[in-house]
Amino acid sequence: MAAPLALSRFVVAFFVCLIAVSLTSPVLAQTSETSAPDATVIENPLENSDTVDAKAIEAGQASLAANDSLDAELKTSLQDLYQQAKQNLSSAEVSDKNIQTFESMATEAPARMKEIRSELDSKEVVKWTLDPDSTVESIKQQIAETQLALNNATAEDGRLTAEPARRQKRLAEIPTEISAAEKELKQVAEQINAPALSGESAAQTQARMTQLRSKRQALQKKIEELKKEQSAYLATSDLLPLQRQLSERKTAQLRSELDAMQSALTQRQRSEVADTMQTLRDDLQQVPEALKPLAQSNIEVTERQQKLVGESARAQAQLNDIQKVYEEVKNTLDVSQDRLEAVGLTDALGLMLRNKRRDFEELRTKYRPRADLQEKIQEHQISVFELEDEAAKVEQQIAAMPSDTPENDPELMLLRKRKELLASTIQTQNSFLDTMLTADTQRHQLRSALDEYIDFVDQNVFWIRSAPIFSTSEFRFIAPAAAWLVDVDNWQKVFDQLLRSLLTRPLRSLIGVLVILTLVYYRSRLRHWVREFGDDALRTDTKFSSTASSLLFSIVLACIWPAFFGFIAWSLLGNLAVDPFVAGVGNAFAVTAIFVASRELIKEVCRDKGLAQAHFGWDDSIRKMLRFHLRWYTVLGGTLIFLMMSLYEHPDEQIRATASRLTTIALFLVTATFNNVIFSVNSPIFSQVRRDNPDSKAYRWRRLIWLVLTGFPIVFAGLALAGFLDTAFNLGRLMQTSFLMLVMLLLVMALAFRWLSLRYRDVARRQARELREKKLAAMQASAAEGLPTDIGIELQEEDKADLPKLDRQTRQLVYVMATVIAISGLALIWSNVLPAIEIFDRIVLWRVSVGENMDIEPVTLRDLLYSIGVVVVLVYSARNLPGLLELFVLRKTSLDSGARYALTTILRYTLTVVGAFVVLNILSVPWTQLGWLLAAASVGLGFGLQEIVANFVSGIILLLERPVRVGDIVTIDDTTGVVSRIQMRATTVTSWERKELVVPNKDLITGKILNWSLTNVINRLSIEVGVDYDADPNQVREILERVVSEHPDVMDDPAPLINFESFGDSSLNFAVRFYLATLDRRVGVTHEVNTAIIEAFRAANISIPFPQRDVNFSVKTETMPLGIQLDRSNRQR
């Protein structure tokens, strides 16, 4: 049965191949027909094969290059397919090598485990021994080689330490990668088995199939690689711990050898220097008396080198210690990150990280960079320079000796020995310098590594439990905690430590005791001085110095108890190796001093006739309420803090946790009670805020403020109950720090408002004095008012600062600055435990391309929040900074009001532009794209907003050039009036008819304008008058000259000009021209001069004739007779 079946299969396969050849022959024939006559036909080995190799790809590329029937673009795309095929083959080769590696790992694992176990079980350790014939240089060479080997071993140890977490992560990723690769392989197989695309040429089919088959090979190898990797990790799971043990053992051995080499080097250097010194001392007795100073100087150089050898050995030991700690910190950080990424953040991992963080905090203090190291380095560098100069001098002395000097000449031998000693000392000095520089660099690197690990822990384990959830069983630890706290022996240790501190540091202790006793002795006198300065502050002529003095004495009064507590803490913590109870009491006094300081300061500020009442103007109800409730809060809170910090050093962990939990909860509840009383919705604080400003946001948000300040401590207490003990402890500590910062900020704000009030008072007095002087001068000069006042035009108040408005703006700016400082301070205080900024920085909103390399820059939520903050600050600054500049800077200069107005306006525009650029920079808007944006905006402005932009720019030019100013009298077209306002887009001119003409700023710059008062307010007034033909012209001229000259407002220089202008129809016409010093009296002078002229003419019997007209009548008498009658009764001559 098998033979006929095989025969039938062969027949079927033969006929299938025959059909395939018959189907493909027309295609081949067509291809040969369309090919160029000179085209070379290259056989492609891929046509009858499912695998692809480099030769097949090269043959396909050559065939493609020889095919001239394809256009260039199609050839390029097909060449890209062949390049992709090459990359696929490269990936397959890499996978094949990895497969071999993983196979060898799995197959060699048993033998390797046996070998490592045998090596670990071997107790024989080859110790490094010093060769007696070794020189200093050879030992240094061995140290360098061993250091290199240690660095490699340390790197390998770190890799093996992080390898379990990496493998665990890979074992979780491999099934997903295998599934994705198999899915992609299936898709590629479907594309390979699919029929050729319609219209696709043979060259295209060949290139596409080459790329697909190479992709299939790469995927098959990748899947096999992933499976081999999975198997290798499982097979070597027991081998990895053994490899790590062996690596740690080798690292420790190399480190031990390095220490032995360093010690041997030091001993050899000391031995050689000691031998040299002994030889020099022996030779000192044999040299001539004249050469003994030179021999003695050689001994001094040797002693210097001996000292340097010892210092260099100590510096090298410190460097080795720092390097060891640095490597440990880096490995710990890498391992912690890998573990966190592999298993996630669990309570156990969080506790481990928190404990390690506490250890690293101590390391950061221990290995902090030394402040005096740079100074020492500079001193040693100078020493090197001095030694080099001395060596050069010795070289000159040797060269100056006669050439026939014998080799055994004592002086020559001493000089050569000195040269040798100096060279050796310089080498030792340089080696010491290199060690110090390396140690300094390593300290900074260690500090950075420690900070990086601490930040890593702070960002991840803040919300991890540090203790179990509270249970009633913990109450059983209260009794032993209280017994430990009241133990007489423990307090005897405290007393002994205080006495020991006083005896070991008598001078500083005496100074501290004297300072505290002085404060206590002068306490009543300080209170008396505060009351005196309070009485002085109520006087109208008080100065800010009274407020500053009262603040100083209030601070001194508030420092009495904190100084006492702080002195005790300093005495108890002066010795680091103290008993736990002594350390706990010392820390308790230190923290209690900080807690009491801020509360005592507020109490002293709220004293009768103190800062709050006499200087700051606080309401008595607020002041008395704060002072009353701060008494019990300070006592209760300080006591709880003292108990909490004292019990925090208890040797029993459970007692320590219970005591810390209960005291922390009690402190939070006491704080919540205090905040509830002070910030209740009916508190005098909010009542005062409402009286000052009914629309205040603080009053409208009083319920939210009360809820936050009262609810947060309760929430923190709940966290302590839930087991987040360290979290609650840190929150409480930061809350106290925040309170202290806000108290200081409150005092600074109150002082700023006090200074502003006094400054406002002084400016208002000076302004009132100046106004009174101006009024007196105006009354003495003339009782008449100015021209704008005559016609009732209200000018923009550019000549007079609006003090209430400036004061309001300045106070608002103080509020804004205080808010910014408070937010920044709180963010700085809380950033270590609540890295909200880092969290927001992980939220990417969009990405932009920046720079010439088009790097992708993410724009995060933090950037958006920063930009919003900048916009808020910009708005407040643009509104209030110009007023502040006007009040405190510009008014003290010689600039006139118009120039000050121009500067403040330009400042506002500048702030807006700068703020816009800052916001765009924060949002990573690339300047290249911004340039296109500006170009597009310019085009849009050129067409749509050209008038608005032109008027805006013209307004800036008006402020800078000032061709017109507020108060100027101008003539624009047919309108003459006073410039009453200059704004961003237009300028307002108020005519004499009280009509406002709004003129675009562009017209004032590009058009013609007559400014009567631009540079000179002297103006000419012309009056025309006619007299009867019978009048004497000379007499008329004399009368006009006399009338004009007698007027007090008419200027003598230029002198008035009276001319007989023309013969009118019925009068002799005269023109009176005279000049006025100002424009203010132009209307009034016109009236007064005209009145004086008519009165003078009447007195001289000179008449001003009426106009005469000849009237001709054309009348037809035959139809309508005209009656005419002459009336001579009113005829005038």
Short mmCIF file of C-alpha atoms in Angstrom, two decimals, residues 914-1062:
data_model
loop_
_atom_site.label_atom_id
_atom_site.label_comp_id
_atom_site.label_asym_id
_atom_site.label_seq_id
_atom_site.Cartn_x
_atom_site.Cartn_y
_atom_site.Cartn_z
CA VAL A 914 8.17 90.47 28.84
CA GLY A 915 5.43 88.42 30.49
CA ALA A 916 4.21 87.21 27.11
CA PHE A 917 7.71 86.04 26.15
CA VAL A 918 8.16 84.30 29.52
CA VAL A 919 4.86 82.44 29.12
CA LEU A 920 5.77 81.37 25.59
CA ASN A 921 9.16 80.18 26.79
CA ILE A 922 7.62 78.15 29.64
CA LEU A 923 5.22 76.52 27.20
CA SER A 924 8.22 75.64 24.98
CA VAL A 925 6.88 77.53 22.00
CA PRO A 926 9.83 77.32 19.56
CA TRP A 927 11.13 80.64 18.33
CA THR A 928 11.20 79.36 14.76
CA GLN A 929 7.50 78.64 14.84
CA LEU A 930 6.98 81.82 16.81
CA GLY A 931 8.68 83.70 14.01
CA TRP A 932 6.17 82.29 11.56
CA LEU A 933 3.43 83.17 14.01
CA LEU A 934 4.67 86.72 14.27
CA ALA A 935 4.98 86.92 10.50
CA ALA A 936 1.42 85.69 10.07
CA ALA A 937 0.26 88.06 12.76
CA SER A 938 2.07 90.91 11.04
CA VAL A 939 0.29 90.12 7.77
CA GLY A 940 -3.03 89.98 9.59
CA LEU A 941 -2.30 93.20 11.38
CA GLY A 942 -1.19 94.82 8.17
CA PHE A 943 -4.56 94.15 6.57
CA GLY A 944 -7.10 93.95 9.35
CA LEU A 945 -5.69 95.79 12.34
CA GLN A 946 -3.34 98.24 10.74
CA GLU A 947 -5.17 101.28 12.04
CA ILE A 948 -5.32 99.96 15.60
CA VAL A 949 -1.65 99.01 15.58
CA ALA A 950 -0.70 102.29 13.97
CA ASN A 951 -2.58 104.20 16.64
CA PHE A 952 -0.99 102.07 19.39
CA VAL A 953 2.53 102.68 18.08
CA SER A 954 1.73 106.34 17.58
CA GLY A 955 0.58 106.49 21.19
CA ILE A 956 3.97 105.16 22.32
CA ILE A 957 5.68 107.75 20.12
CA LEU A 958 3.52 110.44 21.69
CA LEU A 959 4.64 109.33 25.13
CA LEU A 960 8.29 109.29 24.09
CA GLU A 961 8.54 112.33 21.80
CA ARG A 962 5.73 114.22 23.54
CA PRO A 963 4.73 116.56 20.69
CA VAL A 964 1.54 117.09 22.67
CA ARG A 965 0.98 116.80 26.40
CA VAL A 966 -1.98 116.82 28.67
CA GLY A 967 -2.90 120.49 29.19
CA ASP A 968 -1.44 121.72 25.89
CA ILE A 969 -3.55 124.03 23.76
CA VAL A 970 -3.62 122.75 20.21
CA THR A 971 -5.34 123.48 16.93
CA ILE A 972 -6.30 120.50 14.82
CA ASP A 973 -7.97 121.39 11.54
CA ASP A 974 -10.61 123.92 12.60
CA THR A 975 -10.79 122.93 16.24
CA THR A 976 -8.81 124.62 18.98
CA GLY A 977 -8.87 123.27 22.49
CA VAL A 978 -7.03 121.70 25.37
CA VAL A 979 -5.53 118.17 25.35
CA SER A 980 -7.40 116.50 28.20
CA ARG A 981 -6.42 112.80 27.82
CA ILE A 982 -3.80 110.72 26.02
CA GLN A 983 -4.75 107.06 25.77
CA MET A 984 -3.44 103.99 23.98
CA ARG A 985 -5.50 104.44 20.82
CA ALA A 986 -6.60 108.07 20.71
CA THR A 987 -6.12 111.48 22.27
CA THR A 988 -9.00 113.63 23.52
CA VAL A 989 -9.06 117.38 22.82
CA THR A 990 -11.74 119.43 24.59
CA SER A 991 -12.73 122.53 22.63
CA TRP A 992 -13.80 125.86 24.09
CA GLU A 993 -17.40 124.80 23.52
CA ARG A 994 -16.86 121.87 25.94
CA LYS A 995 -17.04 119.42 23.07
CA GLU A 996 -14.60 116.49 23.09
CA LEU A 997 -12.76 115.80 19.86
CA VAL A 998 -11.32 112.25 19.78
CA VAL A 999 -8.27 112.28 17.52
CA PRO A 1000 -6.52 108.99 16.57
CA ASN A 1001 -2.91 109.03 17.67
CA LYS A 1002 -1.82 108.29 14.13
CA ASP A 1003 -3.21 111.65 12.94
CA LEU A 1004 -1.23 113.47 15.59
CA ILE A 1005 2.00 111.84 14.39
CA THR A 1006 1.49 111.89 10.62
CA GLY A 1007 -0.71 114.99 10.31
CA LYS A 1008 -0.23 118.68 10.94
CA ILE A 1009 -0.99 120.05 14.35
CA LEU A 1010 -0.58 123.49 15.88
CA ASN A 1011 0.63 123.30 19.48
CA TRP A 1012 0.38 126.64 21.15
CA SER A 1013 2.30 125.57 24.23
CA LEU A 1014 4.81 123.00 23.06
CA THR A 1015 8.11 124.75 23.82
CA ASN A 1016 7.03 128.32 24.59
CA VAL A 1017 3.73 129.48 25.99
CA ILE A 1018 4.28 133.14 24.89
CA ASN A 1019 1.47 133.92 22.48
CA ARG A 1020 0.30 136.92 20.49
CA LEU A 1021 -3.15 138.35 20.73
CA SER A 1022 -4.53 140.47 17.85
CA ILE A 1023 -7.43 142.94 18.13
CA GLU A 1024 -8.86 144.90 15.19
CA VAL A 1025 -10.69 148.16 15.79
CA GLY A 1026 -12.12 150.84 13.43
CA VAL A 1027 -12.69 154.58 14.11
CA ASP A 1028 -14.54 157.38 12.34
CA TYR A 1029 -12.89 159.03 9.35
CA ASP A 1030 -12.89 162.30 11.26
CA ALA A 1031 -10.61 160.87 14.00
CA ASP A 1032 -6.90 161.70 14.23
CA PRO A 1033 -4.90 158.53 13.46
CA ASN A 1034 -1.94 159.56 15.62
CA GLN A 1035 -4.21 160.23 18.58
CA VAL A 1036 -5.91 156.89 18.10
CA ARG A 1037 -2.53 155.10 18.00
CA GLU A 1038 -1.39 156.81 21.19
CA ILE A 1039 -4.58 155.85 22.98
CA LEU A 1040 -4.25 152.20 21.90
CA GLU A 1041 -0.58 152.05 22.94
CA ARG A 1042 -1.42 153.49 26.35
CA VAL A 1043 -4.32 151.13 26.92
CA VAL A 1044 -2.33 148.02 25.95
CA SER A 1045 0.81 149.02 27.87
CA GLU A 1046 -1.12 149.67 31.05
CA HIS A 1047 -2.56 146.14 31.17
CA PRO A 1048 -0.53 144.02 33.65
CA ASP A 1049 -0.64 140.81 31.59
CA VAL A 1050 0.71 142.36 28.39
CA MET A 1051 4.43 141.76 27.95
CA ASP A 1052 6.85 144.63 27.44
CA ASP A 1053 9.26 142.40 25.54
CA PRO A 1054 8.24 141.71 22.82
CA ALA A 1055 6.66 145.16 22.80
CA PRO A 1056 3.07 145.74 21.62
CA LEU A 1057 2.62 146.74 17.98
CA ILE A 1058 -0.18 149.11 16.86
CA ASN A 1059 -0.62 149.73 13.14
CA PHE A 1060 -2.99 151.75 10.95
CA GLU A 1061 -3.84 148.88 8.67
CA SER A 1062 -6.30 150.12 6.03
#
